[in-house]
Short mmCIF file of C-alpha atoms in Angstrom, two decimals:
data_model
loop_
_atom_site.label_atom_id
_atom_site.label_comp_id
_atom_site.label_asym_id
_atom_site.label_seq_id
_atom_site.Cartn_x
_atom_site.Cartn_y
_atom_site.Cartn_z
CA MET A 151 19.01 7.86 -22.35
CA GLY A 152 17.65 6.72 -19.00
CA ILE A 153 15.00 8.24 -16.77
CA LYS A 154 15.68 10.93 -14.17
CA VAL A 155 13.42 10.65 -11.11
CA GLY A 156 12.60 12.84 -8.14
CA ILE A 157 11.61 11.66 -4.66
CA ILE A 158 9.55 13.79 -2.27
CA GLY A 159 10.10 12.82 1.36
CA CYS A 160 13.20 11.02 2.65
CA GLY A 161 11.84 8.83 5.43
CA SER A 162 12.05 5.07 5.93
CA ILE A 163 10.03 4.05 2.88
CA THR A 164 12.38 6.04 0.61
CA LYS A 165 15.51 4.70 2.28
CA ALA A 166 14.37 1.05 2.33
CA ARG A 167 12.38 0.74 -0.90
CA HIS A 168 12.18 3.61 -3.39
CA ALA A 169 15.81 4.80 -3.45
CA PRO A 170 17.52 1.38 -3.58
CA GLU A 171 15.06 0.07 -6.17
CA TYR A 172 15.44 3.11 -8.43
CA LYS A 173 19.22 2.82 -8.06
CA ALA A 174 19.07 -0.87 -9.05
CA ASN A 175 16.82 -0.23 -12.06
CA PRO A 176 18.85 -0.21 -15.31
CA TYR A 177 16.59 2.42 -16.90
CA VAL A 178 17.04 5.02 -14.16
CA ASP A 179 20.01 7.38 -14.58
CA GLU A 180 19.64 9.78 -11.70
CA ILE A 181 17.68 10.35 -8.47
CA VAL A 182 16.98 13.81 -7.02
CA PHE A 183 15.91 13.90 -3.35
CA TYR A 184 13.75 16.50 -1.63
CA ASP A 185 12.81 16.64 2.04
CA ARG A 186 11.75 19.60 4.16
CA ASN A 187 14.62 18.50 6.42
CA PRO A 188 17.63 19.08 4.07
CA GLU A 189 19.94 16.83 6.13
CA ARG A 190 17.73 13.82 5.40
CA ALA A 191 17.83 14.52 1.66
CA GLU A 192 21.62 15.03 1.80
CA ALA A 193 22.13 11.74 3.67
CA LEU A 194 20.19 9.73 1.07
CA ALA A 195 21.84 11.55 -1.85
CA VAL A 196 25.22 10.48 -0.44
CA MET A 197 24.00 6.93 0.24
CA PHE A 198 22.51 6.40 -3.24
CA GLY A 199 24.67 8.70 -5.35
CA GLY A 200 21.92 11.19 -6.12
CA LYS A 201 21.38 14.95 -5.98
CA VAL A 202 19.39 17.21 -3.66
CA ALA A 203 16.63 19.69 -4.54
CA LYS A 204 16.37 22.64 -2.13
CA THR A 205 12.65 23.11 -2.80
CA VAL A 206 9.91 20.83 -4.08
CA ASP A 207 9.36 23.28 -6.94
CA GLU A 208 12.84 22.44 -8.21
CA LEU A 209 11.58 18.90 -8.86
CA TYR A 210 8.43 20.11 -10.60
CA GLU A 211 10.32 22.63 -12.75
CA ASP A 212 13.22 20.39 -13.82
CA PRO A 213 12.38 19.46 -17.43
CA GLU A 214 14.65 16.40 -17.26
CA ILE A 215 12.75 14.79 -14.37
CA GLN A 216 10.14 12.50 -15.91
CA ALA A 217 8.81 10.76 -12.83
CA ILE A 218 8.33 11.50 -9.13
CA SER A 219 7.78 9.23 -6.10
CA ASP A 220 5.56 10.92 -3.52
CA CYS A 221 6.79 9.50 -0.21
CA SER A 222 5.44 12.34 1.91
CA SER A 223 3.23 11.63 4.93
CA ASN A 224 -0.40 10.76 4.16
CA GLU A 225 -1.95 14.18 4.66
CA HIS A 226 0.25 15.73 1.95
CA HIS A 227 -0.28 13.23 -0.90
CA HIS A 228 -3.08 15.20 -2.56
CA LEU A 229 -0.90 18.32 -2.64
CA PHE A 230 2.38 16.85 -3.86
CA SER A 231 1.01 14.17 -6.22
CA SER A 232 -1.52 16.51 -7.84
CA GLN A 233 1.07 19.24 -8.35
CA ALA A 234 3.63 16.79 -9.74
CA LEU A 235 1.10 15.42 -12.26
CA LEU A 236 0.04 18.92 -13.32
CA SER A 237 3.74 19.77 -13.76
CA GLY A 238 3.92 17.01 -16.38
CA LYS A 239 5.53 14.29 -14.24
CA HIS A 240 4.48 10.65 -13.93
CA VAL A 241 3.75 9.87 -10.28
CA LEU A 242 4.19 6.88 -7.98
CA CYS A 243 2.27 7.78 -4.80
CA GLU A 244 2.71 5.97 -1.51
CA LYS A 245 -0.42 4.41 -0.03
CA PRO A 246 -3.05 5.33 1.02
CA ILE A 247 -3.62 7.60 -1.97
CA ALA A 248 -5.08 10.24 0.38
CA LEU A 249 -6.89 10.62 3.70
CA THR A 250 -10.26 11.55 2.16
CA VAL A 251 -12.27 10.61 -0.92
CA GLU A 252 -12.24 14.27 -2.04
CA HIS A 253 -8.45 14.47 -1.90
CA ALA A 254 -8.10 11.16 -3.76
CA ARG A 255 -10.40 12.48 -6.47
CA GLU A 256 -8.21 15.62 -6.72
CA ILE A 257 -5.20 13.44 -7.55
CA ILE A 258 -7.16 11.35 -10.08
CA GLU A 259 -8.50 14.55 -11.66
CA ALA A 260 -4.93 15.88 -11.97
CA GLN A 261 -3.88 12.60 -13.59
CA LYS A 262 -6.70 12.79 -16.14
CA LYS A 263 -5.95 16.43 -16.91
CA SER A 264 -2.21 15.82 -17.31
CA GLY A 265 -2.45 12.54 -19.21
CA LYS A 266 0.52 11.27 -17.15
CA LYS A 267 0.78 7.92 -15.36
CA LEU A 268 -0.37 7.61 -11.76
CA MET A 269 0.47 4.46 -9.82
CA VAL A 270 -0.17 3.88 -6.11
CA ASP A 271 2.17 1.70 -4.05
CA HIS A 272 -0.16 -1.12 -3.02
CA ASN A 273 2.79 -3.49 -3.10
CA GLN A 274 1.02 -6.72 -2.10
CA ARG A 275 -0.12 -7.17 -5.71
CA PHE A 276 3.51 -7.55 -6.73
CA THR A 277 4.59 -10.54 -4.63
CA ARG A 278 4.97 -13.75 -6.60
CA ALA A 279 2.81 -15.62 -4.09
CA HIS A 280 -0.11 -13.23 -4.48
CA GLN A 281 0.20 -13.26 -8.28
CA LYS A 282 0.28 -17.08 -8.26
CA ALA A 283 -2.68 -17.21 -5.85
CA ARG A 284 -4.74 -15.01 -8.19
CA GLU A 285 -3.80 -17.30 -11.08
CA ILE A 286 -4.97 -20.39 -9.11
CA LEU A 287 -8.27 -18.72 -8.16
CA GLN A 288 -8.91 -17.51 -11.71
CA SER A 289 -8.22 -20.97 -13.16
CA GLY A 290 -11.33 -22.23 -11.36
CA GLU A 291 -9.56 -25.40 -10.12
CA LEU A 292 -10.81 -24.73 -6.58
CA GLY A 293 -14.30 -23.74 -7.69
CA LYS A 294 -16.05 -20.62 -6.47
CA VAL A 295 -14.61 -18.54 -3.62
CA LEU A 296 -16.96 -18.70 -0.63
CA THR A 297 -15.22 -17.10 2.36
CA PHE A 298 -11.85 -15.62 3.31
CA GLN A 299 -9.76 -14.31 6.18
CA THR A 300 -6.78 -11.99 6.02
CA THR A 301 -4.47 -10.42 8.58
CA PHE A 302 -1.60 -7.97 8.53
CA GLY A 303 0.23 -7.12 11.71
CA HIS A 304 3.65 -6.24 13.06
CA SER A 305 5.07 -4.61 16.18
CA GLY A 306 4.29 -1.07 15.04
CA PRO A 307 5.63 1.84 12.97
CA GLU A 308 7.75 3.18 15.83
CA ASP A 309 9.99 0.11 15.30
CA TRP A 310 10.22 0.63 11.55
CA GLY A 311 10.10 4.42 11.18
CA PHE A 312 13.02 6.78 10.56
CA ASN A 313 13.31 8.01 14.15
CA LYS A 314 12.24 4.82 15.93
CA THR A 315 10.37 6.80 18.60
CA ASN A 316 6.78 7.04 19.84
CA SER A 317 6.57 10.54 18.37
CA THR A 318 6.13 8.94 14.91
CA TRP A 319 3.65 10.72 12.62
CA PHE A 320 1.80 7.39 12.23
CA PHE A 321 0.40 7.94 15.76
CA LYS A 322 -0.93 11.47 14.99
CA LYS A 323 -4.53 11.69 13.84
CA GLU A 324 -4.07 14.79 11.66
CA ARG A 325 -1.14 13.19 9.83
CA SER A 326 -1.74 9.43 9.56
CA GLY A 327 -5.52 9.84 9.65
CA HIS A 328 -6.56 6.24 9.97
CA GLY A 329 -4.03 4.50 12.21
CA VAL A 330 -3.34 0.86 11.49
CA ALA A 331 -6.35 0.69 9.15
CA GLY A 332 -4.75 3.19 6.76
CA ASP A 333 -1.25 1.81 7.25
CA LEU A 334 -1.77 -1.96 6.96
CA GLY A 335 -5.50 -2.53 6.38
CA VAL A 336 -5.56 -0.64 3.09
CA HIS A 337 -2.91 -3.03 1.72
CA LYS A 338 -5.06 -6.09 2.42
CA VAL A 339 -8.26 -4.49 1.11
CA ASP A 340 -6.47 -3.80 -2.18
CA LEU A 341 -5.11 -7.36 -2.14
CA LEU A 342 -8.59 -8.85 -1.64
CA HIS A 343 -9.94 -6.78 -4.55
CA TYR A 344 -7.03 -8.07 -6.68
CA LEU A 345 -7.17 -11.74 -5.62
CA LEU A 346 -10.94 -12.12 -5.76
CA ASP A 347 -11.54 -9.89 -8.80
CA ASP A 348 -14.32 -8.40 -6.70
CA GLU A 349 -14.92 -5.39 -4.43
CA ILE A 350 -15.89 -5.13 -0.78
CA GLU A 351 -19.39 -3.69 -0.50
CA GLN A 352 -20.41 -3.92 3.17
CA VAL A 353 -18.39 -3.77 6.39
CA SER A 354 -18.67 -3.83 10.18
CA ALA A 355 -15.79 -3.41 12.62
CA PHE A 356 -14.36 -2.96 16.12
CA GLN A 357 -11.27 -0.85 16.81
CA GLY A 358 -9.13 0.27 19.72
CA ALA A 359 -5.89 1.91 20.85
CA LEU A 360 -5.09 -1.13 22.96
CA ASP A 361 -1.41 -0.77 23.73
CA LYS A 362 0.44 2.00 21.92
CA VAL A 363 1.29 5.26 23.68
CA ASP A 364 2.67 8.51 22.31
CA GLU A 365 5.83 10.34 23.37
CA ASN A 366 3.97 11.63 26.48
CA GLY A 367 2.91 8.14 27.57
CA LYS A 368 -0.73 8.74 26.59
CA PRO A 369 -2.81 6.33 24.42
CA ILE A 370 -2.37 7.20 20.75
CA GLU A 371 -5.04 9.18 18.87
CA VAL A 372 -5.64 6.46 16.24
CA CYS A 373 -6.38 2.74 16.40
CA ASP A 374 -3.53 0.27 16.85
CA ASN A 375 -5.90 -2.67 16.20
CA ILE A 376 -8.99 -3.05 14.06
CA VAL A 377 -10.97 -6.22 13.28
CA CYS A 378 -13.67 -6.24 10.61
CA SER A 379 -16.29 -8.34 8.83
CA LEU A 380 -16.44 -7.93 5.07
CA LYS A 381 -18.97 -8.76 2.35
CA THR A 382 -18.15 -8.41 -1.36
CA LYS A 383 -20.34 -7.49 -4.32
CA LYS A 384 -20.29 -11.13 -5.43
CA GLY A 385 -21.50 -12.23 -1.99
CA ARG A 386 -18.27 -13.61 -0.52
CA LEU A 387 -17.92 -13.23 3.26
CA GLY A 388 -14.72 -12.71 5.20
CA THR A 389 -12.77 -11.11 8.02
CA GLY A 390 -9.79 -8.79 8.29
CA SER A 391 -7.53 -8.17 11.32
CA PHE A 392 -4.97 -5.37 11.21
CA SER A 393 -2.57 -4.76 14.08
CA TRP A 394 0.43 -2.78 15.31
CA THR A 395 0.73 -5.08 18.35
CA TYR A 396 1.90 -8.41 16.92
CA TYR A 397 4.96 -8.60 19.17
CA GLY A 398 7.38 -11.38 18.32
CA GLU A 399 6.47 -12.10 14.69
CA GLU A 400 4.80 -10.39 11.75
CA ASP A 401 1.72 -11.96 10.16
CA ASN A 402 0.77 -11.19 6.57
CA SER A 403 -1.36 -14.24 5.84
CA THR A 404 -4.54 -14.75 3.83
CA VAL A 405 -6.73 -17.85 3.59
CA ILE A 406 -9.32 -18.29 0.83
CA TYR A 407 -11.97 -20.99 1.30
CA CYS A 408 -13.41 -22.30 -1.97
CA GLN A 409 -15.92 -24.97 -3.05
CA LYS A 410 -13.18 -27.52 -3.78
CA GLY A 411 -10.53 -26.65 -1.24
CA ILE A 412 -8.53 -24.06 0.66
CA LEU A 413 -5.79 -21.69 -0.51
CA LYS A 414 -3.39 -20.53 2.23
CA ILE A 415 -0.99 -17.67 1.50
CA TYR A 416 2.03 -16.84 3.72
CA HIS A 417 0.76 -19.26 6.32
CA ASP A 418 3.80 -21.51 6.41
CA ASP A 419 7.46 -20.54 6.93
CA LYS A 420 8.70 -22.70 4.06
CA TYR A 421 5.90 -22.64 1.51
CA GLN A 422 4.37 -19.32 0.50
CA ILE A 423 1.25 -21.04 -0.86
CA GLU A 424 -0.47 -24.22 0.34
CA VAL A 425 -3.44 -25.68 -1.48
CA LEU A 426 -5.52 -28.24 0.44
CA THR A 427 -8.14 -29.86 -1.76
CA LYS A 428 -11.48 -31.30 -0.71
CA THR A 429 -10.17 -34.75 -1.65
CA GLY A 430 -7.23 -34.50 0.77
CA GLU A 431 -4.50 -33.53 -1.69
CA LYS A 432 -1.85 -31.03 -0.57
CA VAL A 433 0.09 -28.89 -3.03
CA HIS A 434 2.91 -26.63 -1.85
CA TYR A 435 4.50 -23.71 -3.70
CA GLU A 436 7.89 -22.37 -2.67
CA LEU A 437 8.15 -19.02 -4.44
CA GLU A 438 9.90 -16.31 -2.43
CA ALA A 439 10.02 -14.89 1.08
CA ILE A 440 7.68 -11.96 1.65
CA GLN A 441 9.09 -8.57 2.55
CA THR A 442 8.99 -7.83 6.24
CA ASN A 443 10.25 -4.79 8.12
CA ASP A 444 13.40 -6.77 8.92
CA ASN A 445 13.76 -8.45 5.54
CA GLN A 446 13.67 -5.83 2.80
CA THR A 447 13.61 -7.68 -0.49
CA PRO A 448 12.95 -5.91 -3.81
CA SER A 449 9.22 -5.18 -3.99
CA GLY A 450 8.91 -5.02 -7.79
CA VAL A 451 6.90 -1.81 -7.45
CA ILE A 452 9.57 0.57 -8.74
CA ASP A 453 10.40 -1.70 -11.70
CA ALA A 454 6.70 -1.91 -12.62
CA PHE A 455 6.32 1.88 -12.38
CA VAL A 456 9.43 2.52 -14.48
CA ASP A 457 8.14 0.03 -17.08
CA ALA A 458 4.74 1.76 -17.18
CA VAL A 459 6.49 5.07 -17.88
CA ARG A 460 9.04 3.66 -20.31
CA LEU A 461 6.66 1.44 -22.28
CA ASP A 462 3.60 3.70 -22.00
CA GLU A 463 1.55 1.04 -20.20
CA THR A 464 -1.33 1.33 -17.74
CA PRO A 465 0.09 0.99 -14.20
CA ILE A 466 -0.72 -2.21 -12.31
CA VAL A 467 -2.36 -0.20 -9.48
CA THR A 468 -4.27 2.83 -10.77
CA GLY A 469 -5.63 5.82 -8.87
CA GLU A 470 -9.11 4.34 -9.24
CA ASP A 471 -7.95 1.06 -7.65
CA ALA A 472 -6.47 3.00 -4.73
CA LEU A 473 -9.63 5.09 -4.29
CA ALA A 474 -11.75 1.92 -4.13
CA SER A 475 -9.54 0.58 -1.29
CA LEU A 476 -9.54 3.92 0.54
CA LYS A 477 -13.35 4.01 0.49
CA VAL A 478 -13.47 0.57 2.13
CA ILE A 479 -11.03 1.67 4.87
CA LEU A 480 -13.09 4.81 5.53
CA GLY A 481 -16.18 2.59 5.71
CA ILE A 482 -14.46 0.23 8.18
CA ILE A 483 -13.52 3.16 10.46
CA GLU A 484 -17.04 4.61 10.22
CA ALA A 485 -18.49 1.18 11.09
CA ALA A 486 -16.21 0.94 14.15
CA ASP A 487 -17.02 4.53 15.22
CA THR A 488 -20.80 4.12 14.88
CA ASN A 489 -21.31 0.42 15.76
CA ARG A 490 -23.22 -0.26 12.58
CA VAL A 491 -22.91 -1.97 9.22
CA VAL A 492 -21.70 0.44 6.53
CA THR A 493 -22.33 0.08 2.79
CA ILE A 494 -19.51 1.36 0.59
CA GLU A 495 -20.84 3.84 -1.97
CA GLU A 496 -20.03 3.13 -5.58
CA GLU A 497 -17.93 5.73 -7.35
CA SER A 498 -19.99 7.22 -10.16
CA LEU A 499 -18.15 7.93 -13.39
CA GLN A 500 -19.19 11.59 -13.22
CA THR A 501 -17.19 12.15 -10.04
CA LEU A 502 -13.94 10.90 -11.56
#
């Protein structure tokens, strides 16, 4: 008997990632879609051979549904994910886990109370290149990590979103919360934590709404670019650039500078990883093409979530992992707002 899953929210992320990957998973029998706009849910149910729930409570109350993907907009995650967990469902929540630390803690609290699985869709951990890069760094062959730089940019959510208009919720402060920092930056913060086996502890930053305008032609309420300096607990130093204005080509690259050489990830069109050693050696790895907005390849996230549920394993990205990344993003925005260096507060065990 396979797993029956529910999906809350039928926007682009559901259409491009969650629904097709659940449909392709051999352990998933049925998908039930819910969206406050019933036509959207109907359209995806037809496209992927699923069913429609008229209310979100139908998902929570269906005893056959074991797992739920929360693909609602950012400001609703703490409501839907918490309620789903407390209804006895395993939850895969889209990133960022929430807009505030308090709301993220609510979800983690619900997970602890329910005993169900909570995974957050920080999908950069799942690419073969990033997993291989972590392996190389952990092997010690390049020595200690000293510095790093990472970037994530594309032409903006209005090109990728469901409606493809400047009225996208990503541009609204009360809904997206943190602009490009919460959309793209949070992915790379989580990736740095994963690759370096370390956590970012201090940040400074500059931000701006440099080019994007809303449906009325006015500058958007959130940043479309943010550039930051980062220091980790282990003393590594680095930079992050996150942008919705990379017109012409996406950039999702990371470079790690170590004692014995350099590790470049997604820097070259052909080779996903390049290692350049201090002695002049070059090693290339051709693993797989990264997902882009135009090239939707299976992310591996859904399969990993289904396996965690099916095999009773700890998810690869936990609520605590996601909270750690959210706190860094909030710190980066605070640093940009106040023109000062911000120290990220440690999460005490009592608060979780």
